[in-house]
Coordinates of C-alpha atoms and ligand atoms in Angstrom, one line a residue:
X1 CA 194.4 137.7 88.4
X2 CA 195.1 133.3 88.8
X3 CA 193.7 131.5 91.4
X4 CA 197.4 130.2 92.8
X5 CA 198.2 132.4 95.1
X6 CA 198.3 131.7 98.2
X7 CA 195.6 133.8 100.3
X8 CA 196.6 136.5 102.5
X9 CA 196.7 135.4 106.2
X10 CA 193.1 137.7 106.8
X11 CA 191.2 135.5 104.6
X12 CA 191.9 132.2 105.8
X13 CA 189.9 129.9 108.2
X14 CA 191.1 128.8 111.4
X15 CA 191.8 125.2 111.5
X16 CA 188.7 122.5 112.4
X17 CA 188.0 121.7 115.7
X18 CA 188.3 118.4 114.5
X19 CA 191.0 116.6 112.7
X20 CA 189.7 112.5 112.8
X21 CA 190.4 112.5 108.9
X22 CA 193.7 113.1 109.0
X23 CA 195.7 110.4 108.0
X24 CA 192.3 108.1 107.7
X25 CA 191.7 105.9 105.5
X26 CA 188.9 106.0 103.1
X27 CA 187.1 103.5 100.9
X28 CA 185.1 104.6 97.4
X29 CA 182.3 103.2 96.6
X30 CA 180.1 103.4 93.1
X31 CA 177.3 102.5 94.5
X32 CA 175.8 101.1 90.8
X33 CA 178.7 98.5 90.9
X34 CA 178.9 97.3 94.1
X35 CA 175.5 95.3 95.3
X36 CA 172.7 94.6 94.4
X37 CA 170.2 94.5 97.4
X38 CA 166.6 94.3 95.0
X39 CA 168.0 91.6 92.1
X40 CA 167.5 94.3 89.0
X41 CA 171.2 93.8 88.1
X42 CA 171.6 97.6 89.9
X43 CA 173.5 97.8 93.1
X44 CA 171.5 99.9 95.5
X45 CA 171.6 101.7 98.6
X46 CA 170.4 98.6 100.2
X47 CA 172.8 96.1 98.7
X48 CA 175.6 98.2 99.9
X49 CA 174.0 98.7 102.9
X50 CA 174.4 94.5 103.2
X51 CA 178.1 94.8 102.5
X52 CA 179.2 98.1 104.7
X53 CA 181.1 94.7 107.3
X54 CA 183.7 94.0 104.4
X55 CA 184.4 97.6 104.5
X56 CA 184.6 97.6 108.7
X57 CA 186.3 94.0 108.2
X58 CA 189.3 95.6 106.2
X59 CA 189.9 98.7 108.3
X60 CA 188.6 101.8 106.4
X61 CA 187.4 104.8 108.7
X62 CA 185.2 106.0 105.8
X63 CA 183.9 105.6 103.0
X64 CA 183.1 108.0 100.0
X65 CA 179.7 107.0 98.2
X66 CA 179.3 108.6 94.7
X67 CA 175.9 109.5 93.7
X68 CA 172.8 107.5 94.0
X69 CA 170.7 111.3 93.6
X70 CA 167.6 111.7 91.0
X71 CA 169.2 111.3 87.9
X72 CA 168.3 110.5 84.3
X73 CA 171.9 108.3 84.2
X74 CA 173.2 110.4 81.1
X75 CA 176.5 110.7 83.2
X76 CA 175.9 108.0 85.4
X77 CA 174.6 110.2 88.6
X78 CA 176.8 112.9 88.3
X79 CA 174.0 114.9 86.2
X80 CA 171.2 115.2 89.0
X81 CA 167.7 116.3 88.7
X82 CA 167.3 117.0 92.4
X83 CA 170.1 116.5 94.9
X84 CA 168.2 115.9 98.0
X85 CA 166.4 112.2 96.3
X86 CA 167.1 109.5 96.3
X87 CA 167.2 107.6 92.1
X88 CA 164.2 105.1 92.6
X89 CA 167.2 102.9 90.8
X90 CA 169.1 102.9 94.5
X91 CA 166.5 102.8 96.5
X92 CA 164.8 106.1 99.4
X93 CA 166.1 108.1 101.6
X94 CA 164.7 105.6 104.5
X95 CA 167.4 103.4 102.6
X96 CA 170.2 105.8 103.3
X97 CA 168.8 106.7 106.7
X98 CA 169.4 102.8 107.3
X99 CA 172.5 102.9 105.7
X100 CA 173.8 106.3 107.6
X101 CA 173.3 104.4 110.7
X102 CA 174.6 101.1 109.5
X103 CA 177.9 102.6 109.2
X104 CA 178.3 104.5 111.9
X105 CA 177.5 101.6 114.0
X106 CA 179.8 100.1 112.5
X107 CA 182.4 102.7 113.1
X108 CA 182.7 103.8 110.2
X109 CA 182.2 107.7 108.9
X110 CA 180.3 108.4 105.6
X111 CA 181.0 111.3 102.9
X112 CA 178.8 111.7 100.3
X113 CA 179.8 113.0 96.6
X114 CA 178.1 116.6 96.5
X115 CA 178.1 117.7 92.4
X116 CA 178.0 122.0 92.7
X117 CA 179.0 122.9 89.8
X118 CA 176.3 121.3 87.1
X119 CA 173.3 119.3 86.5
X120 CA 171.0 117.4 84.5
X121 CA 169.2 119.1 81.5
X122 CA 166.0 117.6 82.8
X123 CA 166.4 119.4 86.8
X124 CA 163.9 121.6 87.6
X125 CA 165.7 124.9 87.7
X126 CA 167.8 124.0 84.5
X127 CA 164.1 123.4 82.5
X128 CA 163.0 126.8 83.7
X129 CA 166.0 128.9 83.4
X130 CA 166.0 127.9 79.6
X131 CA 162.3 128.9 79.1
X132 CA 163.6 133.0 78.3
X133 CA 165.4 135.0 80.0
X134 CA 163.4 136.9 82.3
X135 CA 162.4 134.1 84.6
X136 CA 163.5 133.8 88.5
X137 CA 166.1 131.7 87.0
X138 CA 167.2 133.1 84.4
X139 CA 170.5 133.9 85.3
X140 CA 170.7 130.5 87.7
X141 CA 173.3 129.1 84.7
X142 CA 175.2 130.1 82.3
X143 CA 173.7 131.8 78.9
X144 CA 175.4 133.9 76.3
X145 CA 174.7 135.0 73.1
X146 CA 175.9 133.8 69.8
X147 CA 178.3 135.8 68.6
X148 CA 177.7 138.2 64.8
X149 CA 178.3 134.7 62.5
X150 CA 176.4 132.8 64.9
X151 CA 179.1 130.8 66.2
X152 CA 179.3 130.0 70.2
X153 CA 180.7 132.8 72.2
X154 CA 184.5 132.0 72.9
X155 CA 186.3 128.8 72.5
X156 CA 185.6 126.2 75.7
X157 CA 185.2 122.9 74.9
X158 CA 183.8 120.3 77.1
X159 CA 186.0 117.7 78.9
X160 CA 183.7 115.1 76.7
X161 CA 184.9 116.0 73.2
X162 CA 183.6 119.5 71.0
X163 CA 182.8 122.3 71.9
X164 CA 181.7 123.2 75.5
X165 CA 178.7 125.3 74.5
X166 CA 174.7 124.1 73.7
X167 CA 172.5 126.2 71.9
X168 CA 169.0 126.9 73.2
X169 CA 166.0 127.6 70.9
X170 CA 164.0 129.3 72.9
X171 CA 166.3 131.5 74.6
X172 CA 167.9 131.7 71.6
X173 CA 171.1 131.9 73.4
X174 CA 174.0 129.0 74.1
X175 CA 174.2 127.1 77.6
X176 CA 177.6 126.1 79.1
X177 CA 178.5 122.5 79.8
X178 CA 182.0 121.8 81.0
X179 CA 180.4 117.6 80.5
X180 CA 177.7 116.6 78.9
X181 CA 175.3 118.7 76.9
X182 CA 173.0 117.2 79.3
X183 CA 175.0 118.4 82.2
X184 CA 174.8 122.5 82.4
X185 CA 176.8 124.4 84.1
X186 CA 175.2 126.4 86.9
X187 CA 176.2 129.8 87.3
X188 CA 177.9 130.0 91.1
X189 CA 178.2 133.8 90.5
X190 CA 174.8 134.1 91.7
X191 CA 174.3 134.6 95.1
X192 CA 171.2 132.7 95.0
X193 CA 172.8 129.7 93.6
X194 CA 174.9 129.4 95.9
X195 CA 171.9 129.4 98.9
X196 CA 170.5 127.3 96.5
X197 CA 173.7 125.2 97.0
X198 CA 173.9 125.2 100.6
X199 CA 170.4 124.4 101.4
X200 CA 171.7 120.9 99.7
X201 CA 174.8 120.9 102.2
X202 CA 172.8 121.5 105.1
X203 CA 170.0 119.4 104.5
X204 CA 172.6 116.0 103.9
X205 CA 174.0 117.2 107.4
X206 CA 170.8 117.3 108.9
X207 CA 170.5 113.6 108.4
X208 CA 173.9 112.7 109.8
X209 CA 176.8 112.9 106.6
X210 CA 180.4 113.3 108.5
X211 CA 181.1 115.1 104.6
X212 CA 181.6 115.6 101.1
X213 CA 183.7 115.2 98.8
X214 CA 183.0 117.9 96.5
X215 CA 182.9 116.9 92.3
X216 CA 184.8 118.7 89.9
X217 CA 184.5 121.4 92.1
X218 CA 187.3 123.8 90.4
X219 CA 184.3 123.9 87.6
X220 CA 182.1 126.1 89.7
X221 CA 183.3 129.4 88.3
X222 CA 184.2 131.4 85.1
X223 CA 185.3 133.9 83.7
X224 CA 182.1 136.3 83.3
X225 CA 183.8 138.0 80.8
X226 CA 184.0 135.0 78.9
X227 CA 187.2 135.3 77.4
X228 CA 188.3 132.5 75.9
X229 CA 191.5 130.0 76.8
X230 CA 194.8 130.3 75.1
X231 CA 196.8 127.5 73.3
X232 CA 198.8 125.0 75.5
X233 CA 202.4 124.6 75.0
X234 CA 203.4 122.5 78.0
X235 CA 202.3 119.1 77.7
X236 CA 199.3 117.6 79.1
X237 CA 199.0 117.3 83.0
X238 CA 197.4 114.0 84.7
X239 CA 193.6 114.4 85.2
X240 CA 190.1 115.5 83.0
X241 CA 191.3 114.6 79.1
X242 CA 191.1 111.8 77.0
X243 CA 194.0 110.7 75.5
X244 CA 193.7 112.7 72.1
X245 CA 191.7 115.3 73.5
X246 CA 191.2 118.5 72.2
X247 CA 190.5 119.4 75.6
X248 CA 193.9 119.2 76.7
X249 CA 195.4 121.4 73.6
X250 CA 194.2 124.4 75.7
X251 CA 195.4 126.3 79.1
X252 CA 192.2 126.3 81.0
X253 CA 192.7 129.8 82.4
X254 CA 189.5 131.2 82.2
X255 CA 186.3 128.2 82.2
X256 CA 188.1 126.7 85.6
X257 CA 190.4 127.4 88.7
X258 CA 189.0 130.4 89.1
X259 CA 189.9 132.8 92.3
X260 CA 186.2 133.5 93.4
X261 CA 185.8 129.6 94.0
X262 CA 187.3 130.2 98.1
X263 CA 185.5 133.1 99.2
X264 CA 182.3 132.8 97.3
X265 CA 181.3 128.8 97.7
X266 CA 184.3 127.1 99.1
X267 CA 184.7 129.1 102.6
X268 CA 180.9 129.3 103.2
X269 CA 180.1 126.1 102.9
X270 CA 183.0 125.5 105.5
X271 CA 181.8 127.3 107.6
X272 CA 178.7 125.3 107.4
X273 CA 179.9 122.3 108.4
X274 CA 182.2 123.5 110.8
X275 CA 179.2 124.4 112.7
X276 CA 177.9 120.8 113.0
X277 CA 181.0 119.6 114.2
X278 CA 183.9 116.8 112.8
X279 CA 183.1 117.0 109.2
X280 CA 185.2 116.9 106.6
X281 CA 185.5 118.7 102.8
X282 CA 187.4 116.9 100.2
X283 CA 187.5 118.5 97.1
X284 CA 188.4 116.8 93.6
X285 CA 191.7 119.4 91.9
X286 CA 193.0 118.7 88.8
X287 CA 195.2 120.1 85.5
X288 CA 197.4 122.9 85.6
X289 CA 199.1 123.9 88.6
X290 CA 196.9 121.8 90.8
X291 CA 199.4 122.0 93.2
X292 CA 199.4 125.3 93.8
X293 CA 195.4 125.8 94.0
X294 CA 195.8 122.5 95.9
X295 CA 197.7 124.7 98.5
X296 CA 195.5 127.8 98.6
X297 CA 192.5 125.2 99.5
X298 CA 193.5 123.6 101.5
X299 CA 195.2 126.1 104.1
X300 CA 191.9 127.8 105.2
X301 CA 190.7 128.2 101.2
X302 CA 187.9 126.2 102.4
X303 CA 188.9 122.4 101.7
X304 CA 190.0 120.2 104.3
X305 CA 192.1 118.0 101.5
X306 CA 192.2 117.4 97.9
X307 CA 191.8 114.7 95.9
X308 CA 194.4 115.0 93.5
X309 CA 195.2 113.4 89.8
X310 CA 198.5 112.6 90.2
X311 CA 198.9 109.2 91.3
X312 CA 195.4 107.9 88.7
X313 CA 196.8 108.0 85.6
X314 CA 199.7 106.7 83.2
X315 CA 202.5 104.1 84.2
X316 CA 202.8 103.9 88.1
X317 CA 206.1 104.2 88.5
X318 CA 208.8 104.8 91.5
X319 CA 210.1 108.3 90.5
X320 CA 205.8 109.0 89.2
X321 CA 205.0 108.5 92.9
X322 CA 208.4 110.2 94.1
X323 CA 208.1 113.0 92.2
X324 CA 204.9 113.6 92.7
X325 CA 204.5 113.2 96.8
X326 CA 207.3 115.6 97.0
X327 CA 206.9 118.8 94.7
X328 CA 203.3 118.3 96.7
X329 CA 204.8 118.4 100.2
X330 CA 207.0 121.3 99.6
X331 CA 203.9 123.3 98.6
X332 CA 201.8 122.3 101.2
X333 CA 202.6 123.8 104.4
X334 CA 199.7 123.0 107.1
X335 CA 197.1 121.3 104.0
X336 CA 196.6 118.2 103.4
X337 CA 195.9 115.6 100.5
X338 CA 193.8 112.7 99.7
X339 CA 195.8 110.2 97.4
X340 CA 194.6 107.5 95.3
X341 CA 196.2 104.6 92.3
X342 CA 192.4 104.0 91.5
X343 CA 188.6 105.4 91.1
X344 CA 185.9 105.0 88.9
X345 CA 187.2 107.3 86.0
X346 CA 190.6 105.8 85.8
X347 CA 192.0 102.5 84.9
X348 CA 192.4 100.1 87.8
X349 CA 196.2 100.7 89.3
X350 CA 196.9 96.9 88.8
X351 CA 196.7 97.3 85.1
X352 CA 199.3 101.0 85.3
X353 CA 202.2 98.7 86.5
X354 CA 204.9 98.1 83.2
X355 CA 203.4 94.1 83.6
X356 CA 200.4 92.6 81.8
X357 CA 200.1 90.8 84.5
X358 CA 201.3 91.6 87.5
X359 CA 201.2 88.7 90.2
X360 CA 199.4 89.1 93.8
X361 CA 202.7 90.3 95.3
X362 CA 202.0 93.4 93.4
X363 CA 198.4 93.6 93.7
X364 CA 198.9 94.2 97.5
X365 CA 202.1 96.2 97.6
X366 CA 199.9 98.8 95.4
X367 CA 197.3 99.7 98.3
X368 CA 200.0 99.0 100.9
X369 CA 202.2 101.7 99.2
X370 CA 199.6 104.3 98.9
X371 CA 198.8 103.3 102.6
X372 CA 202.0 104.5 103.7
X373 CA 202.1 107.5 101.8
X374 CA 201.9 110.7 103.7
X375 CA 198.1 112.2 103.4
X376 CA 194.6 110.5 103.4
X377 CA 194.6 107.0 101.2
X378 CA 191.5 106.3 99.4
X379 CA 191.3 103.3 98.5
X380 CA 188.4 102.6 95.2
X381 CA 186.2 99.1 95.2
X382 CA 188.2 96.2 94.1
X383 CA 191.5 97.5 94.8
X384 CA 191.6 95.2 98.2
X385 CA 191.0 92.2 96.3
X386 CA 193.6 93.2 93.4
X387 CA 191.5 93.9 90.9
X388 CA 192.9 94.4 87.4
X389 CA 190.8 96.7 84.6
X390 CA 187.9 94.8 82.8
X391 CA 188.6 94.6 79.0
X392 CA 185.4 95.7 77.3
X393 CA 184.4 95.4 73.8
X394 CA 183.0 98.6 72.4
X395 CA 178.9 96.7 72.6
X396 CA 179.2 96.5 76.2
X397 CA 180.4 100.4 76.9
X398 CA 177.9 102.3 78.7
X399 CA 179.7 105.6 79.8
X400 CA 179.9 108.6 77.3
X401 CA 182.8 109.4 77.5
X402 CA 184.0 106.3 75.6
X403 CA 182.2 106.2 73.6
X404 CA 183.0 109.1 71.8
X405 CA 186.8 108.6 71.8
X406 CA 186.7 105.1 71.1
X407 CA 189.1 103.7 70.0
X408 CA 191.5 106.1 71.4
X409 CA 190.1 105.4 74.6
X410 CA 187.8 103.3 76.1
X411 CA 186.1 105.1 78.7
X412 CA 186.1 104.7 82.2
X413 CA 183.8 101.5 81.7
X414 CA 186.5 99.1 83.2
X415 CA 186.6 100.0 86.8
X416 CA 182.8 100.1 87.0
X417 CA 182.2 96.9 86.1
X418 CA 180.3 94.6 89.1
X419 CA 181.9 93.7 92.3
X420 CA 182.7 89.8 92.3
X421 CA 181.1 88.7 96.1
X422 CA 181.5 84.9 94.9
X423 CA 183.6 82.9 93.2
X424 CA 181.2 80.2 92.1
X425 CA 177.8 82.1 91.5
X426 CA 176.3 83.2 88.9
X427 CA 177.2 87.1 88.3
X428 CA 180.1 87.2 90.7
X429 CA 177.5 87.0 93.5
X430 CA 176.6 91.1 92.3
X431 CA 172.9 90.3 91.9
X432 CA 171.0 87.5 90.8
X433 CA 169.9 89.7 87.3
X434 CA 172.1 90.6 84.6
X435 CA 173.9 93.4 85.6
X436 CA 173.3 96.8 84.2
X437 CA 177.4 96.1 82.7
X438 CA 178.8 93.0 82.1
X439 CA 180.5 91.1 85.3
X440 CA 183.8 90.6 84.1
X441 CA 184.9 86.9 84.6
X442 CA 188.5 87.0 85.2
X443 CA 187.4 88.8 88.4
X444 CA 186.0 85.7 89.7
X445 CA 189.1 84.3 91.2
X446 CA 189.7 87.2 93.0
X447 CA 186.2 86.9 94.4
X448 CA 185.5 88.8 98.2
X449 CA 184.4 85.2 99.8
X450 CA 187.9 83.2 98.1
X451 CA 189.9 85.9 100.0
X452 CA 188.4 85.3 102.9
X453 CA 189.1 82.0 102.9
X454 CA 192.7 82.4 102.4
X455 CA 195.0 84.1 105.0
X456 CA 197.4 84.7 102.3
X457 CA 195.4 86.7 99.4
X458 CA 195.5 90.4 99.0
X459 CA 192.4 91.1 100.9
X460 CA 193.2 89.3 104.1
X461 CA 197.2 90.7 103.9
X462 CA 195.7 94.6 103.7
X463 CA 193.5 94.2 106.7
X464 CA 196.7 93.4 108.5
X465 CA 198.6 95.7 106.9
X466 CA 195.4 98.4 108.0
X467 CA 195.3 97.0 111.3
X468 CA 199.0 97.7 111.9
X469 CA 198.8 101.2 110.2
X470 CA 196.2 102.1 112.9
X471 CA 198.7 101.9 115.4
X472 CA 201.5 103.8 114.2
X473 CA 201.4 107.4 114.1
X474 CA 204.2 107.7 112.0
X475 CA 202.3 106.4 109.7
X476 CA 199.2 108.3 109.6
X477 CA 200.3 111.3 110.1
X478 CA 204.2 111.6 110.2
X479 CA 206.7 113.6 108.3
X480 CA 208.3 111.8 104.3
X481 CA 211.9 111.9 103.3
X482 CA 212.8 109.8 100.4
X483 CA 216.2 107.7 99.9
X484 CA 218.0 108.0 97.1
X485 CA 217.8 104.6 95.6
X486 CA 217.9 103.1 91.7
X487 CA 214.5 103.1 89.8
X488 CA 212.3 100.3 90.1
X489 CA 212.6 100.6 93.5
X490 CA 210.7 103.6 95.9
X491 CA 212.6 103.6 99.7
X492 CA 210.6 106.3 102.5
X493 CA 211.3 107.4 105.7
X494 CA 208.0 108.4 107.3
X495 CA 209.0 109.9 111.0
X496 CA 207.0 111.5 114.1
X497 CA 207.9 112.5 117.3
X498 CA 211.6 110.4 116.7
X499 CA 209.9 107.4 115.9
X500 CA 211.1 106.5 112.4
X501 CA 209.6 103.9 110.0
X502 CA 211.2 103.2 106.5
X503 CA 209.0 102.4 103.6
X504 CA 210.7 100.3 100.5
X505 CA 208.7 99.0 97.8
X506 CA 210.2 97.2 94.1
X507 CA 207.6 98.8 91.4
X508 CA 209.6 97.1 88.9
X509 CA 209.1 93.1 90.0
X510 CA 212.4 92.9 89.4
X511 CA 213.5 92.7 93.0
X512 CA 216.4 94.5 94.7
X513 CA 218.4 95.7 97.3
X514 CA 218.2 98.5 100.3
X515 CA 220.9 99.5 102.7
X516 CA 220.4 100.7 106.0
X517 CA 222.9 102.5 108.0
X518 CA 221.6 100.7 111.5
X519 CA 219.4 98.4 113.4
X520 CA 215.6 97.5 112.1
X521 CA 213.1 95.9 113.0
X522 CA 210.6 94.7 110.8
X523 CA 207.4 95.3 111.9
X524 CA 205.2 94.2 107.9
X525 CA 206.8 92.9 104.9
X526 CA 205.9 90.2 102.3
X527 CA 209.1 89.0 100.1
X528 CA 211.4 90.9 102.3
X529 CA 214.9 89.7 104.1
X530 CA 215.5 92.0 106.4
X531 CA 218.8 91.6 107.7
X532 CA 221.9 93.8 109.4
X533 CA 223.0 96.2 106.5
X534 CA 219.6 96.1 104.3
X535 CA 216.8 94.7 102.9
X536 CA 216.2 92.2 100.1
X537 CA 213.6 92.1 98.0
X538 CA 211.2 89.8 95.8
X539 CA 210.5 90.3 93.4
X540 CA 207.3 92.8 94.5
X541 CA 208.6 92.6 97.3
X542 CA 208.1 95.0 100.1
X543 CA 208.6 96.6 103.5
X544 CA 208.4 98.3 106.5
X545 CA 210.4 98.5 109.5
X546 CA 210.9 99.9 112.6
X547 CA 214.5 101.8 112.5
X548 CA 217.1 102.1 115.3
X549 CA 215.4 99.6 117.1
X550 CA 212.3 101.8 118.9
X551 CA 209.8 100.3 119.4
Ligands
BGC601 C1 183.8 112.6 88.3 C2 182.9 112.5 87.1 C3 181.8 112.8 86.2 C4 182.1 114.6 86.1 C5 181.1 115.4 85.6 C6 184.5 114.3 87.3 O1 185.0 114.5 88.5 O2 184.1 112.2 88.9 O3 182.5 110.8 86.9 O4 181.7 112.7 84.7 O5 183.0 114.7 87.3 O6 179.9 115.1 86.8

């Protein structure tokens, strides 16, 4: 039975009591490259705390912080040895408490990354589990005997390349790893494992976090019969695989996206968070049939919002956005989406437009457009500055994914270079030391200090837009209806309780014209002239106008 069916009504959770996150603006921080407080070249919690004002001033409502837990950093923090400890390179638990207090004082909620589907191969649980087949944690990971010819038990592949099985000589068995071989998969079919993970969640809830972003959550359960995946017939879907990766050649029917996820893990975790009040669960949902699963998870299935990949890869065009948002809207019911154009895993958005070096107008258009879509937008550090992807040489790569797939795919380092804080400072003001990954010199001209000083900068304009958005429930919570306009234009109406806002964008840098039926009042625009019968857009122009002269 596939996991794409909606949950029966009697198995759905009730709605949350506190819905603060609906329509909120999230800001994702990848802490290693955000701000270095202690001058060792690595971003840390103290540096981040000092810079929280930048995010609050922008007008975000919440931050999601990528992992800062104890880790050998094989996958830069997504390989965890202790879910309840801060890695020394990031600071200490006391630093985290200070960060949380400062964020709350600034009015920012804090979501932390929670990685329940795998650990590091140096996690004490795994070190114990791998010893033999009888130890108390023998079943905490996914172990399997070889086939009679010594090969792995089935055809499952790792997202990061090669088979998903690694041989362990102590047990004379294979273990499953959906990502690096240093990231063994936990066996969530075992109730003790789920209890241990809920204890991790409780630990952070007690410290006061406002929610979790659930990493790779659909990999948490596998088919206990270990059936092989069928070959893929349909074209690849966004998210996950590197271009040309064999992982994309399978239909992932048995290694992920399993139906048990809701009842066995997401719903108990949701109940735990609801007992604390005002918390939120944001889950990463990617791959085949993601839309159906998003609908299931966010309609009482245990997730509040789903973080989808439809807008995170490929060229950003008007038709792709329309298709993704429309298709999701048709399915999502009372569920909720969290849309993003950039994150720590994908090419930065301005580098995914059909233009080699888009002007500032285009770099502003992207986050404004994102924040006009229904759901909760999630900006990635640097989106507010209009940063493009850093182009790195092979020698500068740090991401094992990119190193494995070079030169077909350069990996994820180009969106992980240090934040440019001060245009004239060494390392862009990120650190006083040589950073762990090179600072990308072309980002200097978009440094934070320059943008604060220029009222027309991407940051300052976006800040004004977010202040406007805050007072517009139609943009935060309204319905959406797309208008028929030719590519590369995108036009849609957001409406709530009779208030209608028309949002139009030129995503091709060609300019154009959108006709309107009646009177309209421009509310926020750039490169746009609004008159009686329509809106004229300059290249990369956009406008948000109030229809029918209301307001
Ligand atoms: C994270 C990646 C990470 C992977 C394995 C993804 O969903 O966003 O950065 O490498 O999970 O943890």
